[in-house]
Amino acid sequence: MEITLGIDNHATECVSWQAGDGIYAIQCPGYLPGPGRLPGWGYVVSYLVLGTDRALLVDTGFGISDLKRYVEALTHLPLTVVNTHVHPDHSGGNAQFDEVFVGEHETGGADGDEGVLFYQVPGQRDACAAVKAGGHYRFRFLRDGEAIDLGGRILRVVEIPGHTPGSIALFDENTGLLLSGDAILKRVFYGAGVPLRVYRAALCKAKALPIRDILSAHWPEPLGADFIDKMLRLLDAFDPETAERAEWSVPGMERRDLRMCFFGRDFDDPDFVALSFFMDQLEQITQ
Ligand SMILES: [Fe+2]
């Protein structure tokens, strides 16, 4: 499937490919708008990791298509479902499941009922009938460093606050692949007001793992194990004075002064890495 960045892919079904040994990448329908002069993302990618006893679904997309049915055609193993964070492109299909795990600092709550999200992305298509018909589900919480045992396969929780307060990545000890959600991405939207030094420390913690490659949520290609170094160099060079104005042009959402620091020419440049932040959070993030 050819996908144009910033344009709805108009897909109604998921598409998957092998992203690693026993790991499927699943491209879900939908897209993200902006921000900035660079086009939005055409890719919304969930991952399915197979153990011998259980399978792990990492993120549930926008819910535009029936992801549960799609996953059940790929595996008969019982499913554990995780959201790397609770934005609607990662949690939109949650209602199809009884229980969803998130990082313990993502919602600020104890294990409990749904009720901590969601803004809707304006202009995004509606959830499919199967999601709309889904029941109530519970969030369960994961701690930094906690192991998820799928049988013959351990995934380790790596908390990386910054994009959201409790974003997590998952490190697959079998393959050395880090499933990074939006915490490590070609263009990180830095929205939680977390000090950059906290984000930097979390990236260094992730970098200490024996990472072979990084699989993110909005890009179909692996980012490379050295991508964290690029992010660290970007953070070290962070200069709000030279940051580019990046319009937050999402209809129906509050207008805020968004800026973007980046290296590289544009999104297709293999060296491209960017971090966009709100100017009204500048004091918080630079403390
Ligand atoms: Fe996302």
PDB file of C-alpha atoms and ligand atoms in Angstrom:
ATOM      1  CA  MET A   1       0.000   0.000   0.000  1.00  0.00           C
ATOM      2  CA  GLU A   2       1.336   3.390  -0.923  1.00  0.00           C
ATOM      3  CA  ILE A   3       0.798   5.921   1.798  1.00  0.00           C
ATOM      4  CA  THR A   4       1.164   9.638   1.379  1.00  0.00           C
ATOM      5  CA  LEU A   5       2.220  11.449   4.488  1.00  0.00           C
ATOM      6  CA  GLY A   6      -0.383  13.791   5.900  1.00  0.00           C
ATOM      7  CA  ILE A   7      -3.176  12.340   3.860  1.00  0.00           C
ATOM      8  CA  ASP A   8      -5.752   9.895   5.054  1.00  0.00           C
ATOM      9  CA  ASN A   9      -4.812   6.521   3.600  1.00  0.00           C
ATOM     10  CA  HIS A  10      -8.533   5.722   3.215  1.00  0.00           C
ATOM     11  CA  ALA A  11      -7.765   2.173   4.195  1.00  0.00           C
ATOM     12  CA  THR A  12     -10.603   0.316   5.819  1.00  0.00           C
ATOM     13  CA  GLU A  13      -8.627  -2.761   6.782  1.00  0.00           C
ATOM     14  CA  CYS A  14      -5.320  -3.369   8.493  1.00  0.00           C
ATOM     15  CA  VAL A  15      -2.231  -4.477   6.573  1.00  0.00           C
ATOM     16  CA  SER A  16       0.586  -6.379   8.258  1.00  0.00           C
ATOM     17  CA  TRP A  17       4.158  -7.415   7.627  1.00  0.00           C
ATOM     18  CA  GLN A  18       6.865  -9.289   9.485  1.00  0.00           C
ATOM     19  CA  ALA A  19       8.855  -6.749  11.495  1.00  0.00           C
ATOM     20  CA  GLY A  20      11.066  -9.219  13.360  1.00  0.00           C
ATOM     21  CA  ASP A  21      11.170 -12.830  14.498  1.00  0.00           C
ATOM     22  CA  GLY A  22       7.643 -13.456  15.827  1.00  0.00           C
ATOM     23  CA  ILE A  23       6.695  -9.781  15.505  1.00  0.00           C
ATOM     24  CA  TYR A  24       4.095  -8.413  13.124  1.00  0.00           C
ATOM     25  CA  ALA A  25       3.768  -4.736  12.315  1.00  0.00           C
ATOM     26  CA  ILE A  26       0.100  -3.930  11.683  1.00  0.00           C
ATOM     27  CA  GLN A  27      -0.687  -0.781   9.735  1.00  0.00           C
ATOM     28  CA  CYS A  28      -4.069   0.477  10.919  1.00  0.00           C
ATOM     29  CA  PRO A  29      -6.386   2.828   9.005  1.00  0.00           C
ATOM     30  CA  GLY A  30      -6.233   6.535   9.778  1.00  0.00           C
ATOM     31  CA  TYR A  31      -3.681   9.293   9.844  1.00  0.00           C
ATOM     32  CA  LEU A  32      -2.430  12.114  11.975  1.00  0.00           C
ATOM     33  CA  PRO A  33      -2.580  15.777  11.031  1.00  0.00           C
ATOM     34  CA  GLY A  34       0.438  18.184  11.142  1.00  0.00           C
ATOM     35  CA  PRO A  35       2.005  19.822  12.965  1.00  0.00           C
ATOM     36  CA  GLY A  36       4.268  22.173  11.126  1.00  0.00           C
ATOM     37  CA  ARG A  37       5.458  22.642   7.586  1.00  0.00           C
ATOM     38  CA  LEU A  38       6.173  18.967   7.479  1.00  0.00           C
ATOM     39  CA  PRO A  39       3.279  16.772   6.503  1.00  0.00           C
ATOM     40  CA  GLY A  40       1.504  14.680   9.083  1.00  0.00           C
ATOM     41  CA  TRP A  41       1.982  10.989   9.422  1.00  0.00           C
ATOM     42  CA  GLY A  42       0.246   8.572   7.128  1.00  0.00           C
ATOM     43  CA  TYR A  43       1.247   5.653   9.258  1.00  0.00           C
ATOM     44  CA  VAL A  44      -0.450   4.323  12.383  1.00  0.00           C
ATOM     45  CA  VAL A  45       1.326   1.101  13.295  1.00  0.00           C
ATOM     46  CA  SER A  46       0.494  -1.407  16.034  1.00  0.00           C
ATOM     47  CA  TYR A  47       2.690  -4.418  16.786  1.00  0.00           C
ATOM     48  CA  LEU A  48       1.842  -8.019  17.625  1.00  0.00           C
ATOM     49  CA  VAL A  49       4.503 -10.006  19.494  1.00  0.00           C
ATOM     50  CA  LEU A  50       4.149 -13.783  19.741  1.00  0.00           C
ATOM     51  CA  GLY A  51       5.353 -15.890  22.654  1.00  0.00           C
ATOM     52  CA  THR A  52       4.659 -19.565  23.233  1.00  0.00           C
ATOM     53  CA  ASP A  53       1.837 -18.967  25.753  1.00  0.00           C
ATOM     54  CA  ARG A  54       0.519 -15.508  24.949  1.00  0.00           C
ATOM     55  CA  ALA A  55       0.646 -12.786  22.329  1.00  0.00           C
ATOM     56  CA  LEU A  56       1.104  -9.100  23.053  1.00  0.00           C
ATOM     57  CA  LEU A  57      -0.746  -6.430  21.093  1.00  0.00           C
ATOM     58  CA  VAL A  58       1.032  -3.096  21.381  1.00  0.00           C
ATOM     59  CA  ASP A  59      -1.443  -0.251  20.662  1.00  0.00           C
ATOM     60  CA  THR A  60      -4.940  -0.523  19.247  1.00  0.00           C
ATOM     61  CA  GLY A  61      -4.966   2.147  16.500  1.00  0.00           C
ATOM     62  CA  PHE A  62      -7.805   4.607  15.994  1.00  0.00           C
ATOM     63  CA  GLY A  63     -10.424   1.862  16.074  1.00  0.00           C
ATOM     64  CA  ILE A  64     -11.471   2.606  12.488  1.00  0.00           C
ATOM     65  CA  SER A  65     -11.162  -1.062  11.579  1.00  0.00           C
ATOM     66  CA  ASP A  66     -11.729  -4.276  13.531  1.00  0.00           C
ATOM     67  CA  LEU A  67      -8.199  -4.825  14.836  1.00  0.00           C
ATOM     68  CA  LYS A  68      -9.242  -7.597  17.227  1.00  0.00           C
ATOM     69  CA  ARG A  69     -10.623  -9.702  14.398  1.00  0.00           C
ATOM     70  CA  TYR A  70      -7.506  -9.007  12.346  1.00  0.00           C
ATOM     71  CA  VAL A  71      -5.192 -10.048  15.188  1.00  0.00           C
ATOM     72  CA  GLU A  72      -7.198 -13.202  15.868  1.00  0.00           C
ATOM     73  CA  ALA A  73      -6.617 -14.253  12.260  1.00  0.00           C
ATOM     74  CA  LEU A  74      -2.853 -13.937  12.866  1.00  0.00           C
ATOM     75  CA  THR A  75      -2.732 -15.833  16.171  1.00  0.00           C
ATOM     76  CA  HIS A  76      -4.904 -18.069  18.341  1.00  0.00           C
ATOM     77  CA  LEU A  77      -2.844 -17.283  21.447  1.00  0.00           C
ATOM     78  CA  PRO A  78      -4.557 -15.442  24.313  1.00  0.00           C
ATOM     79  CA  LEU A  79      -3.882 -11.723  24.030  1.00  0.00           C
ATOM     80  CA  THR A  80      -2.358  -9.214  26.393  1.00  0.00           C
ATOM     81  CA  VAL A  81      -3.042  -5.655  25.226  1.00  0.00           C
ATOM     82  CA  VAL A  82      -0.827  -2.656  25.958  1.00  0.00           C
ATOM     83  CA  ASN A  83      -1.108   1.027  25.026  1.00  0.00           C
ATOM     84  CA  THR A  84       2.286   2.749  24.804  1.00  0.00           C
ATOM     85  CA  HIS A  85       0.241   5.807  25.821  1.00  0.00           C
ATOM     86  CA  VAL A  86      -3.414   6.737  25.711  1.00  0.00           C
ATOM     87  CA  HIS A  87      -3.618   9.038  22.700  1.00  0.00           C
ATOM     88  CA  PRO A  88      -6.503   8.081  20.395  1.00  0.00           C
ATOM     89  CA  ASP A  89      -4.294   6.669  17.635  1.00  0.00           C
ATOM     90  CA  HIS A  90      -2.918   4.150  20.165  1.00  0.00           C
ATOM     91  CA  SER A  91      -5.994   3.390  22.236  1.00  0.00           C
ATOM     92  CA  GLY A  92      -8.932   3.874  19.854  1.00  0.00           C
ATOM     93  CA  GLY A  93      -9.648   0.145  19.657  1.00  0.00           C
ATOM     94  CA  ASN A  94      -9.428  -0.521  23.408  1.00  0.00           C
ATOM     95  CA  ALA A  95     -13.150  -1.109  23.807  1.00  0.00           C
ATOM     96  CA  GLN A  96     -12.780  -4.441  22.006  1.00  0.00           C
ATOM     97  CA  PHE A  97     -10.763  -5.800  24.920  1.00  0.00           C
ATOM     98  CA  ASP A  98     -11.570  -6.379  28.586  1.00  0.00           C
ATOM     99  CA  GLU A  99      -8.285  -5.156  29.994  1.00  0.00           C
ATOM    100  CA  VAL A 100      -5.562  -2.851  28.689  1.00  0.00           C
ATOM    101  CA  PHE A 101      -2.151  -2.218  30.258  1.00  0.00           C
ATOM    102  CA  VAL A 102      -0.573   1.256  30.293  1.00  0.00           C
ATOM    103  CA  GLY A 103       2.382   2.864  32.064  1.00  0.00           C
ATOM    104  CA  GLU A 104       1.634   3.647  35.692  1.00  0.00           C
ATOM    105  CA  HIS A 105       2.200   7.395  35.244  1.00  0.00           C
ATOM    106  CA  GLU A 106       0.107   7.693  32.124  1.00  0.00           C
ATOM    107  CA  THR A 107      -3.222   8.170  33.815  1.00  0.00           C
ATOM    108  CA  GLY A 108      -2.292   9.047  37.360  1.00  0.00           C
ATOM    109  CA  GLY A 109      -4.835   6.579  38.657  1.00  0.00           C
ATOM    110  CA  ALA A 110      -4.936   3.235  40.344  1.00  0.00           C
ATOM    111  CA  ASP A 111      -6.050   0.181  38.416  1.00  0.00           C
ATOM    112  CA  GLY A 112      -9.554   0.947  37.403  1.00  0.00           C
ATOM    113  CA  ASP A 113     -12.086   1.845  34.854  1.00  0.00           C
ATOM    114  CA  GLU A 114     -11.694   3.657  31.611  1.00  0.00           C
ATOM    115  CA  GLY A 115     -12.166   7.391  31.833  1.00  0.00           C
ATOM    116  CA  VAL A 116      -8.771   8.987  31.434  1.00  0.00           C
ATOM    117  CA  LEU A 117      -8.603   9.818  27.772  1.00  0.00           C
ATOM    118  CA  PHE A 118      -9.550  10.717  24.921  1.00  0.00           C
ATOM    119  CA  TYR A 119      -9.555  13.734  22.774  1.00  0.00           C
ATOM    120  CA  GLN A 120     -10.701  12.912  19.297  1.00  0.00           C
ATOM    121  CA  VAL A 121      -8.643  13.951  16.316  1.00  0.00           C
ATOM    122  CA  PRO A 122     -10.950  16.260  14.346  1.00  0.00           C
ATOM    123  CA  GLY A 123     -11.688  15.029  10.867  1.00  0.00           C
ATOM    124  CA  GLN A 124     -10.674  11.497  11.711  1.00  0.00           C
ATOM    125  CA  ARG A 125     -13.067   8.787  10.625  1.00  0.00           C
ATOM    126  CA  ASP A 126     -15.424   7.135  13.098  1.00  0.00           C
ATOM    127  CA  ALA A 127     -14.673   3.963  14.970  1.00  0.00           C
ATOM    128  CA  CYS A 128     -15.971   0.813  13.334  1.00  0.00           C
ATOM    129  CA  ALA A 129     -19.128  -0.954  14.515  1.00  0.00           C
ATOM    130  CA  ALA A 130     -17.161  -3.617  16.412  1.00  0.00           C
ATOM    131  CA  VAL A 131     -15.378  -0.945  18.482  1.00  0.00           C
ATOM    132  CA  LYS A 132     -18.573   1.039  19.035  1.00  0.00           C
ATOM    133  CA  ALA A 133     -20.241  -2.143  20.257  1.00  0.00           C
ATOM    134  CA  GLY A 134     -17.308  -2.889  22.552  1.00  0.00           C
ATOM    135  CA  GLY A 135     -17.837  -3.082  26.252  1.00  0.00           C
ATOM    136  CA  HIS A 136     -16.340  -1.306  29.204  1.00  0.00           C
ATOM    137  CA  TYR A 137     -12.705  -2.117  29.814  1.00  0.00           C
ATOM    138  CA  ARG A 138     -10.254  -1.712  32.659  1.00  0.00           C
ATOM    139  CA  PHE A 139      -6.812  -0.187  32.663  1.00  0.00           C
ATOM    140  CA  ARG A 140      -4.051  -2.102  34.418  1.00  0.00           C
ATOM    141  CA  PHE A 141      -0.717  -0.485  35.140  1.00  0.00           C
ATOM    142  CA  LEU A 142       2.874  -1.324  34.301  1.00  0.00           C
ATOM    143  CA  ARG A 143       5.967  -0.136  36.168  1.00  0.00           C
ATOM    144  CA  ASP A 144       9.281   0.842  34.650  1.00  0.00           C
ATOM    145  CA  GLY A 145      11.482  -2.259  34.360  1.00  0.00           C
ATOM    146  CA  GLU A 146       8.578  -4.684  34.773  1.00  0.00           C
ATOM    147  CA  ALA A 147       8.689  -7.852  32.679  1.00  0.00           C
ATOM    148  CA  ILE A 148       5.847  -9.092  30.496  1.00  0.00           C
ATOM    149  CA  ASP A 149       6.325 -12.850  30.090  1.00  0.00           C
ATOM    150  CA  LEU A 150       4.725 -14.268  26.930  1.00  0.00           C
ATOM    151  CA  GLY A 151       6.284 -17.701  27.362  1.00  0.00           C
ATOM    152  CA  GLY A 152       9.792 -18.066  25.934  1.00  0.00           C
ATOM    153  CA  ARG A 153       9.824 -14.331  25.430  1.00  0.00           C
ATOM    154  CA  ILE A 154      10.171 -11.463  27.873  1.00  0.00           C
ATOM    155  CA  LEU A 155       9.325  -7.862  27.080  1.00  0.00           C
ATOM    156  CA  ARG A 156      10.698  -5.256  29.445  1.00  0.00           C
ATOM    157  CA  VAL A 157       8.829  -2.017  30.185  1.00  0.00           C
ATOM    158  CA  VAL A 158      10.896   1.134  29.593  1.00  0.00           C
ATOM    159  CA  GLU A 159       9.187   4.291  30.810  1.00  0.00           C
ATOM    160  CA  ILE A 160      10.054   7.330  28.662  1.00  0.00           C
ATOM    161  CA  PRO A 161       8.042  10.378  29.773  1.00  0.00           C
ATOM    162  CA  GLY A 162       7.928  13.369  27.416  1.00  0.00           C
ATOM    163  CA  HIS A 163       5.432  12.819  24.633  1.00  0.00           C
ATOM    164  CA  THR A 164       2.961  12.048  27.410  1.00  0.00           C
ATOM    165  CA  PRO A 165       3.538  11.818  31.185  1.00  0.00           C
ATOM    166  CA  GLY A 166       3.735   8.036  31.272  1.00  0.00           C
ATOM    167  CA  SER A 167       4.693   6.870  27.776  1.00  0.00           C
ATOM    168  CA  ILE A 168       6.327   3.467  27.700  1.00  0.00           C
ATOM    169  CA  ALA A 169       8.437   1.542  25.222  1.00  0.00           C
ATOM    170  CA  LEU A 170       8.762  -2.253  25.301  1.00  0.00           C
ATOM    171  CA  PHE A 171      12.089  -4.015  24.839  1.00  0.00           C
ATOM    172  CA  ASP A 172      11.951  -7.514  23.376  1.00  0.00           C
ATOM    173  CA  GLU A 173      14.864  -9.394  24.923  1.00  0.00           C
ATOM    174  CA  ASN A 174      14.676 -12.131  22.243  1.00  0.00           C
ATOM    175  CA  THR A 175      15.224  -9.921  19.211  1.00  0.00           C
ATOM    176  CA  GLY A 176      16.739  -6.766  20.719  1.00  0.00           C
ATOM    177  CA  LEU A 177      13.906  -4.751  19.157  1.00  0.00           C
ATOM    178  CA  LEU A 178      12.576  -1.747  21.062  1.00  0.00           C
ATOM    179  CA  LEU A 179       8.906  -0.978  20.372  1.00  0.00           C
ATOM    180  CA  SER A 180       9.016   2.726  21.070  1.00  0.00           C
ATOM    181  CA  GLY A 181       5.486   4.055  20.485  1.00  0.00           C
ATOM    182  CA  ASP A 182       5.751   7.836  20.072  1.00  0.00           C
ATOM    183  CA  ALA A 183       8.478   8.239  22.725  1.00  0.00           C
ATOM    184  CA  ILE A 184      11.233   7.623  20.166  1.00  0.00           C
ATOM    185  CA  LEU A 185      10.090   8.702  16.751  1.00  0.00           C
ATOM    186  CA  LYS A 186      11.331  10.624  13.722  1.00  0.00           C
ATOM    187  CA  ARG A 187       9.340  13.555  15.002  1.00  0.00           C
ATOM    188  CA  VAL A 188       8.491  13.562  18.679  1.00  0.00           C
ATOM    189  CA  PHE A 189       5.623  15.763  19.693  1.00  0.00           C
ATOM    190  CA  TYR A 190       6.722  16.837  23.161  1.00  0.00           C
ATOM    191  CA  GLY A 191       3.380  17.514  24.776  1.00  0.00           C
ATOM    192  CA  ALA A 192       3.474  16.631  28.469  1.00  0.00           C
ATOM    193  CA  GLY A 193       5.522  19.536  29.847  1.00  0.00           C
ATOM    194  CA  VAL A 194       8.068  17.094  31.287  1.00  0.00           C
ATOM    195  CA  PRO A 195      11.538  18.635  31.814  1.00  0.00           C
ATOM    196  CA  LEU A 196      13.818  17.784  28.888  1.00  0.00           C
ATOM    197  CA  ARG A 197      16.435  16.497  31.371  1.00  0.00           C
ATOM    198  CA  VAL A 198      13.913  13.820  32.487  1.00  0.00           C
ATOM    199  CA  TYR A 199      13.335  12.799  28.872  1.00  0.00           C
ATOM    200  CA  ARG A 200      17.085  12.779  28.272  1.00  0.00           C
ATOM    201  CA  ALA A 201      17.676  10.514  31.279  1.00  0.00           C
ATOM    202  CA  ALA A 202      14.995   8.107  30.059  1.00  0.00           C
ATOM    203  CA  LEU A 203      16.571   7.998  26.591  1.00  0.00           C
ATOM    204  CA  CYS A 204      19.956   7.216  28.185  1.00  0.00           C
ATOM    205  CA  LYS A 205      18.322   4.424  30.198  1.00  0.00           C
ATOM    206  CA  ALA A 206      16.878   2.994  26.963  1.00  0.00           C
ATOM    207  CA  LYS A 207      20.204   3.388  25.183  1.00  0.00           C
ATOM    208  CA  ALA A 208      21.897   1.197  27.811  1.00  0.00           C
ATOM    209  CA  LEU A 209      19.792  -1.759  26.618  1.00  0.00           C
ATOM    210  CA  PRO A 210      21.287  -4.067  23.971  1.00  0.00           C
ATOM    211  CA  ILE A 211      19.076  -2.597  21.234  1.00  0.00           C
ATOM    212  CA  ARG A 212      19.394  -4.025  17.750  1.00  0.00           C
ATOM    213  CA  ASP A 213      16.750  -1.801  16.191  1.00  0.00           C
ATOM    214  CA  ILE A 214      13.838   0.488  17.030  1.00  0.00           C
ATOM    215  CA  LEU A 215      10.277   0.060  15.765  1.00  0.00           C
ATOM    216  CA  SER A 216       8.163   3.184  16.215  1.00  0.00           C
ATOM    217  CA  ALA A 217       4.440   3.778  15.872  1.00  0.00           C
ATOM    218  CA  HIS A 218       4.385   6.198  12.939  1.00  0.00           C
ATOM    219  CA  TRP A 219       7.056   5.023  10.568  1.00  0.00           C
ATOM    220  CA  PRO A 220       7.124   1.696   8.713  1.00  0.00           C
ATOM    221  CA  GLU A 221      10.917   1.269   8.650  1.00  0.00           C
ATOM    222  CA  PRO A 222      13.134   0.429  11.638  1.00  0.00           C
ATOM    223  CA  LEU A 223      14.849   3.587  12.892  1.00  0.00           C
ATOM    224  CA  GLY A 224      18.234   1.997  13.637  1.00  0.00           C
ATOM    225  CA  ALA A 225      19.869   1.379  16.999  1.00  0.00           C
ATOM    226  CA  ASP A 226      21.769   4.678  16.795  1.00  0.00           C
ATOM    227  CA  PHE A 227      18.590   6.732  16.534  1.00  0.00           C
ATOM    228  CA  ILE A 228      18.644   7.440  20.277  1.00  0.00           C
ATOM    229  CA  ASP A 229      22.042   9.123  19.800  1.00  0.00           C
ATOM    230  CA  LYS A 230      20.464  11.411  17.206  1.00  0.00           C
ATOM    231  CA  MET A 231      17.729  12.319  19.670  1.00  0.00           C
ATOM    232  CA  LEU A 232      20.275  12.993  22.397  1.00  0.00           C
ATOM    233  CA  ARG A 233      22.278  15.252  20.052  1.00  0.00           C
ATOM    234  CA  LEU A 234      19.078  17.109  19.215  1.00  0.00           C
ATOM    235  CA  LEU A 235      18.283  17.585  22.910  1.00  0.00           C
ATOM    236  CA  ASP A 236      21.805  18.804  23.620  1.00  0.00           C
ATOM    237  CA  ALA A 237      21.487  21.362  20.819  1.00  0.00           C
ATOM    238  CA  PHE A 238      17.968  22.413  21.873  1.00  0.00           C
ATOM    239  CA  ASP A 239      17.595  26.120  21.259  1.00  0.00           C
ATOM    240  CA  PRO A 240      14.112  27.658  21.379  1.00  0.00           C
ATOM    241  CA  GLU A 241      15.474  30.833  19.716  1.00  0.00           C
ATOM    242  CA  THR A 242      16.229  28.996  16.495  1.00  0.00           C
ATOM    243  CA  ALA A 243      13.274  26.638  16.619  1.00  0.00           C
ATOM    244  CA  GLU A 244      10.951  26.860  13.660  1.00  0.00           C
ATOM    245  CA  ARG A 245       7.386  28.006  14.104  1.00  0.00           C
ATOM    246  CA  ALA A 246       5.158  24.980  13.582  1.00  0.00           C
ATOM    247  CA  GLU A 247       1.508  25.827  13.276  1.00  0.00           C
ATOM    248  CA  TRP A 248      -0.818  23.615  15.295  1.00  0.00           C
ATOM    249  CA  SER A 249      -3.429  23.654  12.623  1.00  0.00           C
ATOM    250  CA  VAL A 250      -5.895  21.122  13.860  1.00  0.00           C
ATOM    251  CA  PRO A 251      -9.448  22.398  13.372  1.00  0.00           C
ATOM    252  CA  GLY A 252     -11.481  22.542  16.544  1.00  0.00           C
ATOM    253  CA  MET A 253      -8.455  22.374  18.818  1.00  0.00           C
ATOM    254  CA  GLU A 254      -7.003  25.227  20.827  1.00  0.00           C
ATOM    255  CA  ARG A 255      -4.404  27.310  18.928  1.00  0.00           C
ATOM    256  CA  ARG A 256      -1.071  27.210  20.710  1.00  0.00           C
ATOM    257  CA  ASP A 257       2.355  28.454  19.719  1.00  0.00           C
ATOM    258  CA  LEU A 258       4.179  25.323  18.641  1.00  0.00           C
ATOM    259  CA  ARG A 259       7.872  25.278  17.686  1.00  0.00           C
ATOM    260  CA  MET A 260      10.058  22.573  16.246  1.00  0.00           C
ATOM    261  CA  CYS A 261      13.778  21.863  16.635  1.00  0.00           C
ATOM    262  CA  PHE A 262      15.162  19.429  14.098  1.00  0.00           C
ATOM    263  CA  PHE A 263      18.165  18.005  12.294  1.00  0.00           C
ATOM    264  CA  GLY A 264      17.979  16.938   8.672  1.00  0.00           C
ATOM    265  CA  ARG A 265      16.301  18.196   5.539  1.00  0.00           C
ATOM    266  CA  ASP A 266      12.816  16.774   5.731  1.00  0.00           C
ATOM    267  CA  PHE A 267      10.883  13.724   6.795  1.00  0.00           C
ATOM    268  CA  ASP A 268      12.363  11.498   4.079  1.00  0.00           C
ATOM    269  CA  ASP A 269      15.934  12.352   5.067  1.00  0.00           C
ATOM    270  CA  PRO A 270      17.291   9.256   6.893  1.00  0.00           C
ATOM    271  CA  ASP A 271      18.971  11.602   9.388  1.00  0.00           C
ATOM    272  CA  PHE A 272      15.807  13.548  10.065  1.00  0.00           C
ATOM    273  CA  VAL A 273      14.908  13.872  13.734  1.00  0.00           C
ATOM    274  CA  ALA A 274      12.634  16.512  15.231  1.00  0.00           C
ATOM    275  CA  LEU A 275      11.080  17.541  18.489  1.00  0.00           C
ATOM    276  CA  SER A 276       8.137  19.922  18.580  1.00  0.00           C
ATOM    277  CA  PHE A 277       7.082  21.663  21.774  1.00  0.00           C
ATOM    278  CA  PHE A 278       4.618  24.245  23.002  1.00  0.00           C
ATOM    279  CA  MET A 279       6.097  27.660  23.818  1.00  0.00           C
ATOM    280  CA  ASP A 280       3.733  27.921  26.796  1.00  0.00           C
ATOM    281  CA  GLN A 281       5.568  24.917  28.272  1.00  0.00           C
ATOM    282  CA  LEU A 282       9.060  26.262  27.561  1.00  0.00           C
ATOM    283  CA  GLU A 283       9.769  27.227  31.168  1.00  0.00           C
ATOM    284  CA  GLN A 284       8.606  23.835  32.435  1.00  0.00           C
ATOM    285  CA  ILE A 285      10.578  21.784  29.956  1.00  0.00           C
ATOM    286  CA  THR A 286      13.836  23.701  30.309  1.00  0.00           C
ATOM    287  CA  GLN A 287      13.949  23.688  34.129  1.00  0.00           C
TER     288      GLN A 287
HETATM  289 FE    FE B   1       0.837   8.535  17.979  1.00  0.00          FE
END
